[in-house]
Short mmCIF file of C-alpha atoms and ligand atoms in Angstrom, two decimals:
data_model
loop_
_atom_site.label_atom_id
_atom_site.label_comp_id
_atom_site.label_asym_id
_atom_site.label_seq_id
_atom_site.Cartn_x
_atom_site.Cartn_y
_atom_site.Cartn_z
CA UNK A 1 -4.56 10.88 33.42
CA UNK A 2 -5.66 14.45 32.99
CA UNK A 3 -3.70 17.72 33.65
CA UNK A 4 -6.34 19.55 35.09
CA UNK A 5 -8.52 22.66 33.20
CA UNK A 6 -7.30 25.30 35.07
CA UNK A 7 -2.95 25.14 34.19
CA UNK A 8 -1.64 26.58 31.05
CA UNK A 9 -1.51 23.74 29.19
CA UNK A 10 0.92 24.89 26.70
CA UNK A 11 4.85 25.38 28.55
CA UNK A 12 6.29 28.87 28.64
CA UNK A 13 9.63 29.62 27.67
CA UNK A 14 11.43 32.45 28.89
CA UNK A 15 13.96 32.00 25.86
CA UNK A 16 11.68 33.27 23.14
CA UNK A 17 11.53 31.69 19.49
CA UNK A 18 12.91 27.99 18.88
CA UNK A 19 13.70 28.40 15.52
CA UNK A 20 17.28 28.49 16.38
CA UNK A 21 17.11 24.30 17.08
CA UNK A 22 15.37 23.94 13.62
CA UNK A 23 17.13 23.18 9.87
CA UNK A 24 19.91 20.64 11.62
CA UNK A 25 20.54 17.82 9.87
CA UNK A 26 17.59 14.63 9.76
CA UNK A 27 18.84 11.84 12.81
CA UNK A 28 20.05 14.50 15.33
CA UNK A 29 18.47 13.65 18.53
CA UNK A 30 16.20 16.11 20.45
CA UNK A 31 15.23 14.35 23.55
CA UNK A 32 16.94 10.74 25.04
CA UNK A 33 15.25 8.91 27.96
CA UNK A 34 18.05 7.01 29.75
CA UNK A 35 17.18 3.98 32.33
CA UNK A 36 14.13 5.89 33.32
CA UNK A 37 11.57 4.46 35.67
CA UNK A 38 8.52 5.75 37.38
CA UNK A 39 6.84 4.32 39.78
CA UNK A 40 3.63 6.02 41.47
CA UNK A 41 2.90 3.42 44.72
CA UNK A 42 6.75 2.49 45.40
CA UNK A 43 5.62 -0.86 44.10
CA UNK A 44 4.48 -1.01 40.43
CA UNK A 45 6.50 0.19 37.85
CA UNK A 46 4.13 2.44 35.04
CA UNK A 47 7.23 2.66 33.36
CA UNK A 48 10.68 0.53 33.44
CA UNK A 49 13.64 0.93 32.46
CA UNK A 50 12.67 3.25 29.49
CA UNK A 51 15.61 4.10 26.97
CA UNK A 52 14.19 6.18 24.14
CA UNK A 53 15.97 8.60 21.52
CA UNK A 54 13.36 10.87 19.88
CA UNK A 55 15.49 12.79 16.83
CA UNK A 56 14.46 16.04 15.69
CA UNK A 57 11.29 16.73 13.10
CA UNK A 58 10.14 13.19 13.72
CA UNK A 59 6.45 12.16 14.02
CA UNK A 60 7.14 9.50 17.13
CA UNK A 61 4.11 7.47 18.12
CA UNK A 62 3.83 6.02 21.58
CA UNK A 63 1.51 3.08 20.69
CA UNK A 64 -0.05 0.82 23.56
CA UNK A 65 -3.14 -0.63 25.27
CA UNK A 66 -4.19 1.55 27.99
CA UNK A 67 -2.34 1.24 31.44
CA UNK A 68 0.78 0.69 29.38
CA UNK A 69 2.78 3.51 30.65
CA UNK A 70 1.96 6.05 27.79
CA UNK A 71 0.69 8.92 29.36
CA UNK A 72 3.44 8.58 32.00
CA UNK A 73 6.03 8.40 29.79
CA UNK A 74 4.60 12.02 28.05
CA UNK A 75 4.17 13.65 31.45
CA UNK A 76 7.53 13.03 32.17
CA UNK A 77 9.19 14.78 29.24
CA UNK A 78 6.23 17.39 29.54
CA UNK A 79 7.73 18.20 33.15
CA UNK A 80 4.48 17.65 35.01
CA UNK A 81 5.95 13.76 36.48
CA UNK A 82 8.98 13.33 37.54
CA UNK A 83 11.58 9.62 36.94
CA UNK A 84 11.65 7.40 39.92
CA UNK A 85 15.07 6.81 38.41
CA UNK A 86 16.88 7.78 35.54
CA UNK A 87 17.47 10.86 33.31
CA UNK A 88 15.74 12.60 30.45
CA UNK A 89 17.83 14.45 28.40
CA UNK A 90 16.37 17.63 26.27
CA UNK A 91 19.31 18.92 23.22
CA UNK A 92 21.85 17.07 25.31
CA UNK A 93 21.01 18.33 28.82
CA UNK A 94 19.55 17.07 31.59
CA UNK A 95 15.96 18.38 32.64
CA UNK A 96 14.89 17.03 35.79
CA UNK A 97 15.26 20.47 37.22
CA UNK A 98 13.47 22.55 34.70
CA UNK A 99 9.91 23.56 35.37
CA UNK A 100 7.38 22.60 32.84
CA UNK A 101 6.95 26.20 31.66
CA UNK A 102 11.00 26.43 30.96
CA UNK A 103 10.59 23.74 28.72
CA UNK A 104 9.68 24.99 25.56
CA UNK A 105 6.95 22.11 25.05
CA UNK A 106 3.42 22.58 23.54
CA UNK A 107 0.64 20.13 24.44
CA UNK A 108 -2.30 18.70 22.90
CA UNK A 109 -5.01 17.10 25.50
CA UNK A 110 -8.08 14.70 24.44
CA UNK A 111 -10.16 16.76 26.60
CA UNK A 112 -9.28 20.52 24.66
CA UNK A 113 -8.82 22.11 28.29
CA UNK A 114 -9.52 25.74 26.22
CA UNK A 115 -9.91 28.57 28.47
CA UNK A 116 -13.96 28.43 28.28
CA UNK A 117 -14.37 32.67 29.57
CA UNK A 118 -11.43 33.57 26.48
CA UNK A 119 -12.57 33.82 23.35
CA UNK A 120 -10.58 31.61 20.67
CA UNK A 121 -8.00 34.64 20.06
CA UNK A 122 -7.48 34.88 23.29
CA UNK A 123 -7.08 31.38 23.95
CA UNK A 124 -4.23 31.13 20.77
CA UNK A 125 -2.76 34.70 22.11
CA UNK A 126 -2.47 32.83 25.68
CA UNK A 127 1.29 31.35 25.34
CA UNK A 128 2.06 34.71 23.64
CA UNK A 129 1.06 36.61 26.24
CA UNK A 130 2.49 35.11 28.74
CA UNK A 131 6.09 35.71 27.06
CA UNK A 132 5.35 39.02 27.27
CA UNK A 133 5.09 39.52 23.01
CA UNK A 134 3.98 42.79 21.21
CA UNK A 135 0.26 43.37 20.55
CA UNK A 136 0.52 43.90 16.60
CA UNK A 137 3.16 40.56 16.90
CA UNK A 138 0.70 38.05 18.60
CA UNK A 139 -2.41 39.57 16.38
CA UNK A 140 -0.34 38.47 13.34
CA UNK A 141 0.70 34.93 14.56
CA UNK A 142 -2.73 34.24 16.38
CA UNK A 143 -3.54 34.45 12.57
CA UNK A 144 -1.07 32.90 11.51
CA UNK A 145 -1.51 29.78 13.90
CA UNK A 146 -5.51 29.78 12.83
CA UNK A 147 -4.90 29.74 9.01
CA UNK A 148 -2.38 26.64 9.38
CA UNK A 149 -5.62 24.82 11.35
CA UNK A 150 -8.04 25.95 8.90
CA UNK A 151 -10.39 28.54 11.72
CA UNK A 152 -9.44 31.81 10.11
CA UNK A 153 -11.88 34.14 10.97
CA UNK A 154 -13.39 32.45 14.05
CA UNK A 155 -10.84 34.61 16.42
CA UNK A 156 -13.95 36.08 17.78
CA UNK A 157 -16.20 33.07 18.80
CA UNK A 158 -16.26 31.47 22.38
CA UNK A 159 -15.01 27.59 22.84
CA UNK A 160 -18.72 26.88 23.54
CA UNK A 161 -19.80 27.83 19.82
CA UNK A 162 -17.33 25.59 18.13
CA UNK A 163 -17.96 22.00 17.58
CA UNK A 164 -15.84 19.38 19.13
CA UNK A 165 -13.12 19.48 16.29
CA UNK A 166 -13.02 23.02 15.83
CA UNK A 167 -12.62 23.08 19.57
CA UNK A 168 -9.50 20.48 19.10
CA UNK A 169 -8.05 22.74 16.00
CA UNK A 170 -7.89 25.74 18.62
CA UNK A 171 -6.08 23.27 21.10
CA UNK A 172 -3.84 22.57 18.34
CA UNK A 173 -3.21 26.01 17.31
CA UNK A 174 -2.26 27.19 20.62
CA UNK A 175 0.39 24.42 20.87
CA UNK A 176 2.21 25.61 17.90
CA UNK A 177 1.85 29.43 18.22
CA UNK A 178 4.89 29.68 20.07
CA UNK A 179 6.94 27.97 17.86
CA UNK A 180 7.74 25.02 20.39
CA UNK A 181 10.74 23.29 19.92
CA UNK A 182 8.48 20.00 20.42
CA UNK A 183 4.88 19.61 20.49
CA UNK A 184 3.20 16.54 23.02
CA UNK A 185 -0.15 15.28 22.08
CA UNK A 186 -2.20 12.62 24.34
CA UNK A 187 -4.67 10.92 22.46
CA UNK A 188 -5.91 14.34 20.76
CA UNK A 189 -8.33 12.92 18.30
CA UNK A 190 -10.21 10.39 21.01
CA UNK A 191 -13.36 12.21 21.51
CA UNK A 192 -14.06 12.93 17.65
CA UNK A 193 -16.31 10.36 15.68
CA UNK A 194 -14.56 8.86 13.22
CA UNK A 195 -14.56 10.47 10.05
CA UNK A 196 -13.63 13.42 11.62
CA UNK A 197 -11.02 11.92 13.34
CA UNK A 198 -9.47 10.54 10.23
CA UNK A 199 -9.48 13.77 8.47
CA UNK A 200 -7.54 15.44 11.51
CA UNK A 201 -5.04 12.88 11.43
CA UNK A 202 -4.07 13.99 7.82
CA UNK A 203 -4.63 17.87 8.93
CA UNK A 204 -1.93 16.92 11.60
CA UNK A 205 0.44 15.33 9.95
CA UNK A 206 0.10 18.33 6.84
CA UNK A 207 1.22 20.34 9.65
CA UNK A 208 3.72 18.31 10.77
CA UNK A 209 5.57 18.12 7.06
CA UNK A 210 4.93 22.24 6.32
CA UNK A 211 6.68 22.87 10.11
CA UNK A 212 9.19 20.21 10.63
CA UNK A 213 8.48 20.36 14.36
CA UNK A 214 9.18 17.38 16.57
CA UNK A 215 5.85 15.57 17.55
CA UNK A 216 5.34 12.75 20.05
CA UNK A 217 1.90 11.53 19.94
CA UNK A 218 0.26 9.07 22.16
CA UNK A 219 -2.26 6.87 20.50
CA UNK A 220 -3.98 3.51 21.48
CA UNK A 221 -5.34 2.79 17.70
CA UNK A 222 -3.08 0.71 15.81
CA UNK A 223 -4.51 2.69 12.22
CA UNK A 224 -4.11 6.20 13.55
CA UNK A 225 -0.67 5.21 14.30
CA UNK A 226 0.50 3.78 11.32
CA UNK A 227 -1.34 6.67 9.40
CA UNK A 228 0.95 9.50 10.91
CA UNK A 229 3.72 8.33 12.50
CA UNK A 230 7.64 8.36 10.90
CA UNK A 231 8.02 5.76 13.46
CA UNK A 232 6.04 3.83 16.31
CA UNK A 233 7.18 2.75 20.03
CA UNK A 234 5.26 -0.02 20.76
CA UNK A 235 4.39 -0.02 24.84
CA UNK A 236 3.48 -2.87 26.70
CA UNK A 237 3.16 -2.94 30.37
CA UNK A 238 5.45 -0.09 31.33
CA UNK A 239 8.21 -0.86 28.08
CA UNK A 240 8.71 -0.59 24.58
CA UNK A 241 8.52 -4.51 23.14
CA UNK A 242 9.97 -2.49 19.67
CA UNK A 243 10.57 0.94 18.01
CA UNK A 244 10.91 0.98 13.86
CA UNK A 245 9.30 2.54 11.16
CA UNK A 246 5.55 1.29 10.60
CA UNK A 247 5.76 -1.26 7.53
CA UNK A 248 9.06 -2.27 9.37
CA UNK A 249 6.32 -3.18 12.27
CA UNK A 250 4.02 -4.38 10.67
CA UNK A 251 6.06 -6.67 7.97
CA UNK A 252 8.55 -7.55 10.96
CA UNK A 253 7.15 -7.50 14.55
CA UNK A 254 9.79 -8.65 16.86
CA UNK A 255 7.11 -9.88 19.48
CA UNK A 256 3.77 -11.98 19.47
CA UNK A 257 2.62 -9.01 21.67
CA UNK A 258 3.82 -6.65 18.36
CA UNK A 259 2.61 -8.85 15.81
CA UNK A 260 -1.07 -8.74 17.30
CA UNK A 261 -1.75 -5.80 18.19
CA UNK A 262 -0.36 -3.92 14.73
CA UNK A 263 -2.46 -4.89 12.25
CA UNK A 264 -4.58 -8.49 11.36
CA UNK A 265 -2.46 -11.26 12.35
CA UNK A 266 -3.15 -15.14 12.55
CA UNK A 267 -1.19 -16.83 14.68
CA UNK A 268 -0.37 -20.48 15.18
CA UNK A 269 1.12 -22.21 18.52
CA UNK A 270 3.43 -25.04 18.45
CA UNK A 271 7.10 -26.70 19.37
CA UNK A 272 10.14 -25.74 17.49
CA UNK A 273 11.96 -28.89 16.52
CA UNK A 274 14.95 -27.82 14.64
CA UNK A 275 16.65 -24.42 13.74
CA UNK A 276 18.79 -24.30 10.71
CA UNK A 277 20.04 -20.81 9.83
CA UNK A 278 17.28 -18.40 9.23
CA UNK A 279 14.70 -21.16 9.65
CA UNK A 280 13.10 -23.76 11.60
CA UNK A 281 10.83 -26.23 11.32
CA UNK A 282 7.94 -25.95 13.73
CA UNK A 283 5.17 -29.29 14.67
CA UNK A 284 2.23 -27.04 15.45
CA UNK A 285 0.30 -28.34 17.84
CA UNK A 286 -2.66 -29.33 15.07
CA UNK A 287 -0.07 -31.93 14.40
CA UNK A 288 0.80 -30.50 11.04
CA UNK A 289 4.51 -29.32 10.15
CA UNK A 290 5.37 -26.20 9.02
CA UNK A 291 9.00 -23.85 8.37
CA UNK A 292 9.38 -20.65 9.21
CA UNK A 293 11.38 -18.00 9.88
CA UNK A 294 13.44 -18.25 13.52
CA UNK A 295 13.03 -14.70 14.67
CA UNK A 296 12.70 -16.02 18.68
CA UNK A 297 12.58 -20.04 18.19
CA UNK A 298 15.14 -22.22 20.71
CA UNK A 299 15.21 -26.02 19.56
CA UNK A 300 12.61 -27.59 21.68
CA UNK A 301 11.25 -24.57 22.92
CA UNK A 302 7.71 -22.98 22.32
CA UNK A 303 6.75 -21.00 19.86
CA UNK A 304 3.73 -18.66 18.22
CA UNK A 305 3.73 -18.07 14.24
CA UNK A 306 2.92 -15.27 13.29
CA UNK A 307 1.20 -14.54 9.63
CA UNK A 308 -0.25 -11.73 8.09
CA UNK A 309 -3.65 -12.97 6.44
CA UNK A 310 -2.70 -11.05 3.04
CA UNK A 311 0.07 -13.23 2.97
CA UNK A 312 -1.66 -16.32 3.25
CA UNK A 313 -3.19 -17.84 -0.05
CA UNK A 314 -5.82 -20.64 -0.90
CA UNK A 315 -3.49 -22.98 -2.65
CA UNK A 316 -3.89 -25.21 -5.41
CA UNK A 317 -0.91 -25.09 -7.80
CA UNK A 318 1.60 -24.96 -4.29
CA UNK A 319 5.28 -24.34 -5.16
CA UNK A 320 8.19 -26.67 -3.81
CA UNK A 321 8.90 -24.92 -0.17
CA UNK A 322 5.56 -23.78 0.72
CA UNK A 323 3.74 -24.50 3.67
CA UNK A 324 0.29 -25.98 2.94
CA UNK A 325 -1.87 -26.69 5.88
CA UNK A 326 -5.25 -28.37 5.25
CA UNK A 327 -8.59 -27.05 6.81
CA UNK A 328 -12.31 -26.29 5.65
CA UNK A 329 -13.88 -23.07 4.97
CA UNK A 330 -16.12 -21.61 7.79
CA UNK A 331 -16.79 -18.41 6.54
CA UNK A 332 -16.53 -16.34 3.52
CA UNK A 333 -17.08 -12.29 4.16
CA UNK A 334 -17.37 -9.86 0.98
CA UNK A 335 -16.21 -6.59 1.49
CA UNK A 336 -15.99 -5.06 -2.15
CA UNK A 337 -12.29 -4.82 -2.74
CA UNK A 338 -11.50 -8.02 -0.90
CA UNK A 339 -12.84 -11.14 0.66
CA UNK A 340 -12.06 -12.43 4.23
CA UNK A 341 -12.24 -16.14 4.49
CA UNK A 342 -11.78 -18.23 7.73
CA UNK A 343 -10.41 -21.34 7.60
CA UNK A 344 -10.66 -24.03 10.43
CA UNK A 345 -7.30 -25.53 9.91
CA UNK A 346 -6.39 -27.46 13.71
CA UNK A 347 -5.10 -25.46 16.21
CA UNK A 348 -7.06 -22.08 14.87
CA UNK A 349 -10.18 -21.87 14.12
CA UNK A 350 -10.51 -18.45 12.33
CA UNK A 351 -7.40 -18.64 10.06
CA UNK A 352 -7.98 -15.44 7.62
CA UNK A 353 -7.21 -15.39 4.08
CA UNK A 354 -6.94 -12.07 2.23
CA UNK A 355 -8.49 -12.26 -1.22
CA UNK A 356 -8.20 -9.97 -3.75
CA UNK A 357 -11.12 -9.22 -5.76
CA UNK A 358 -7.74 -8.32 -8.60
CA UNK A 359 -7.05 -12.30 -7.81
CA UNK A 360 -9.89 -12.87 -10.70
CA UNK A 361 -10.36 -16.37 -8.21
CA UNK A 362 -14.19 -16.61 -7.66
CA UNK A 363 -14.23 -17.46 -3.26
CA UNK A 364 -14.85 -21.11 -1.97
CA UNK A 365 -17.80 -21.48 -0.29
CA UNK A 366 -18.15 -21.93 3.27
CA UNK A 367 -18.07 -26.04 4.10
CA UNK A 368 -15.77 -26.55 1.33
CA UNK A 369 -12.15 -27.59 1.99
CA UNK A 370 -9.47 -25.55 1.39
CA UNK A 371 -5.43 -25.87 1.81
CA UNK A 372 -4.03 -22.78 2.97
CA UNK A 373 -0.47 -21.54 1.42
CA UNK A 374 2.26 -19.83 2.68
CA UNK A 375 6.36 -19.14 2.27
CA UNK A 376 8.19 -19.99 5.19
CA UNK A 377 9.80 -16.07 4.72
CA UNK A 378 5.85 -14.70 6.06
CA UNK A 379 5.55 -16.84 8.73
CA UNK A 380 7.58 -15.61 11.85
CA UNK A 381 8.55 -18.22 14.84
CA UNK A 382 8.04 -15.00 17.63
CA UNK A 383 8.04 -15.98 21.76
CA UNK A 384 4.77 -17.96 22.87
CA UNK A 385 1.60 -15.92 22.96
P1 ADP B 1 -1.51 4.82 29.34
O1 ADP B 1 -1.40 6.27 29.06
O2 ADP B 1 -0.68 3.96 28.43
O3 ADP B 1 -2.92 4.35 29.40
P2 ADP B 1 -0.56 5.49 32.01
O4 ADP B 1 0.78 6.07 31.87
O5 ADP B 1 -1.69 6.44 32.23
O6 ADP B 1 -0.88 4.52 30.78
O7 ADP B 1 -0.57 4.47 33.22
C1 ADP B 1 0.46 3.52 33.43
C2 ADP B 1 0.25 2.86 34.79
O8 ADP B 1 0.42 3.82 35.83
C3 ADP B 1 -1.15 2.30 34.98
O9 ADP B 1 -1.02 1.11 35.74
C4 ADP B 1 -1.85 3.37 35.76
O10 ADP B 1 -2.87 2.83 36.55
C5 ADP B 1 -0.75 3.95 36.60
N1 ADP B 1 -0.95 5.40 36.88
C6 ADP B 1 -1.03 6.38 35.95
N2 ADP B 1 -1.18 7.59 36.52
C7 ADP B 1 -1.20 7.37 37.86
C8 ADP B 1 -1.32 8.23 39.02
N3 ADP B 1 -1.43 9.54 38.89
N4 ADP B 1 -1.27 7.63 40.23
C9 ADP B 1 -1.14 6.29 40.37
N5 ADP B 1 -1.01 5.44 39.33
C10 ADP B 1 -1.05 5.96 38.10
MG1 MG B 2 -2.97 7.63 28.58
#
């Protein structure tokens, strides 16, 4: 969803400069979604149940596939959807009554939504403006807000004469000028090729670390996410399956959902047939036995493993308390600094292994067998994929 070309994107305030809500100590919360639910037919929920604390000069990432209530969940706190049910609370008050423009919010779209008749001053100048700031003031911050994208001296030029980044940078620009107290941004990097996109991601988050502003971005690439964020809300159909830090995501996903879609994961399918403490002994359904770690494993109940391929080795000289499951090589990819080898082990097909060019090990050769090693600590027993 789109907010259409012709509103303001960026909220006014009435209440001039945030500044006052910056410099307060790191954990403080800004904004807390409480039990909130939106529904758009009466009959499916986009989002459920939401309960969310976003604390102040985090970089939060709302992370999902599309359709998983992302967007929703941004247009709520932007002021431009309203809960089905629940609250959303902004510095400890309640805002389901405050117009968008009262909210002191700046917003980033995917599709720019510049003013295409103002010229890129103007555009900046816009949220100024409309506050009702002094001419030599906004000429100095308009300047201000275009050196900290890296446009100086393109004040003058019409949207229609910048490129597609440059055109995003001015987007960007005019989001911060006003010195929001929080800045949104939907998927603002999705129409630039990739290079470009990648060196945006690092312009953003520069900007992020020199302002300390609070930024919720929406994303639906895994990378870009882990690049930027301070920490990631994973969404999946209308709720967060887990909010933590990225390596705390990646190295621990609390979900088979979480485990895929954050990073390379193999995963293997099987019964749990005994829990003892931390771990439990799985009989996958290849027939072979392995132990793992019982993040979500009931006694008798089904399970998915989940194992990142770096943590996987091609074992000979296997330690006591391993896991070693037998297979054959079916495919060995070179890619410089690593290789990617799939092994057919039963029960999954394209098991990856992570080598290391470092490792010094030449790689198998596809056909060859191969026993695949792992610690029981790598391997998580999540809920059945
Ligand atoms: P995301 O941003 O993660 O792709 P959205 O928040 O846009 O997800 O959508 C969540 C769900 O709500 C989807 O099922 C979508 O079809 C539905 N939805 C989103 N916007 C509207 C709308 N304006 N009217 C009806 N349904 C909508
Ligand atoms: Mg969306």
């Amino acid at each position: 969803m789109q907010v259409a070309t012709s509103r303001a994107p960026d909220a006014v305030s009435s209440t001039g400069s945030a500044r006052q809500h910056r410099d307060r100590p790191e954990g403080e919360i800004l904004v807390r979604f409480s039990g909130v639910q939106k529904t758009y037919d009466g009959d499916h929920l986009a989002v459920r149940g939401l309960d969310l604390e976003i604390r102040k000069g985090e970089f939060l990432t709302l992370l999902g596939p599309s359709g998983s209530g992302k967007t929703t969940t941004l247009m709520m706190l932007a002021g431009f959807e309203v809960p089905t049910h629940g609250e959303i609370l902004l510095d400890g008050r309640p805002i389901t009554d405050v117009p968008p423009h009262r909210r002191d919010i700046g917003m980033v779209f995917q599709n720019y939504a510049l003013f295409p008749h103002m010229t890129v001053a103007e555009n900046v100048a816009f949220p100024l403006s409309v506050r009702g700031l002094g001419k030599a003031e906004i000429r100095e911050r308009v300047e201000r807000a275009l050196g900290m994208v890296q446009l100086d001296g393109f004040g003058r030029r019409r949207p229609a004469q910048l490129s597609g980044g440059q055109q995003q940078r001015v987007a960007l620009a005019r989001a911060l000028v006003f010195d929001p107290r929080l800045v949104l941004m939907d998927e603002p990097l999705g129409a630039l090729d990739k290079r470009l996109r990648e060196h945006m991601q690092i312009e953003i988050k520069h900007i992020h670390a020199t302002t300390g502003i609070t930024v919720v971005y929406v994303t639906h690439d895994q990378g870009e996410a882990l690049t930027m964020s301070d920490r990631i809300a994973v969404f999946n159909d209308g709720a967060i399956q887990q909010i933590d830090r990225p390596e705390a995501l990646y190295e621990r996903p609390a979900t088979s959902f979480v485990a895929n879609f954050l990073g390379e994961n193999n995963m293997l399918h099987g019964m749990v047939e005994a829990v003892e403490g931390r771990f439990c002994t799985v009989r996958l359904d290849g027939g072979q036995r392995v132990r793992a770690l019982a993040v979500r494993a009931e006694t008798c109940a089904r399970t998915s493993l989940s194992l990142r391929p770096e943590r996987a080795l091609l074992g000979d000289g296997m330690q006591t308390g391993t896991n070693g499951l037998m297979g054959t090589v079916s495919e060995v990819i070179y890619l410089g600094d690593h290789s990617r080898i799939l092994v057919s082990i039963p029960g999954n097909p394209d098991f990856m292994v992570k080598l290391p060019a470092s490792a010094g090990m030449p790689p198998p050769a596809a056909g060859e067998p191969a026993m695949v090693a792992f610690a029981p600590e790598d391997c998580r027993a999540l809920d059945p994929a």
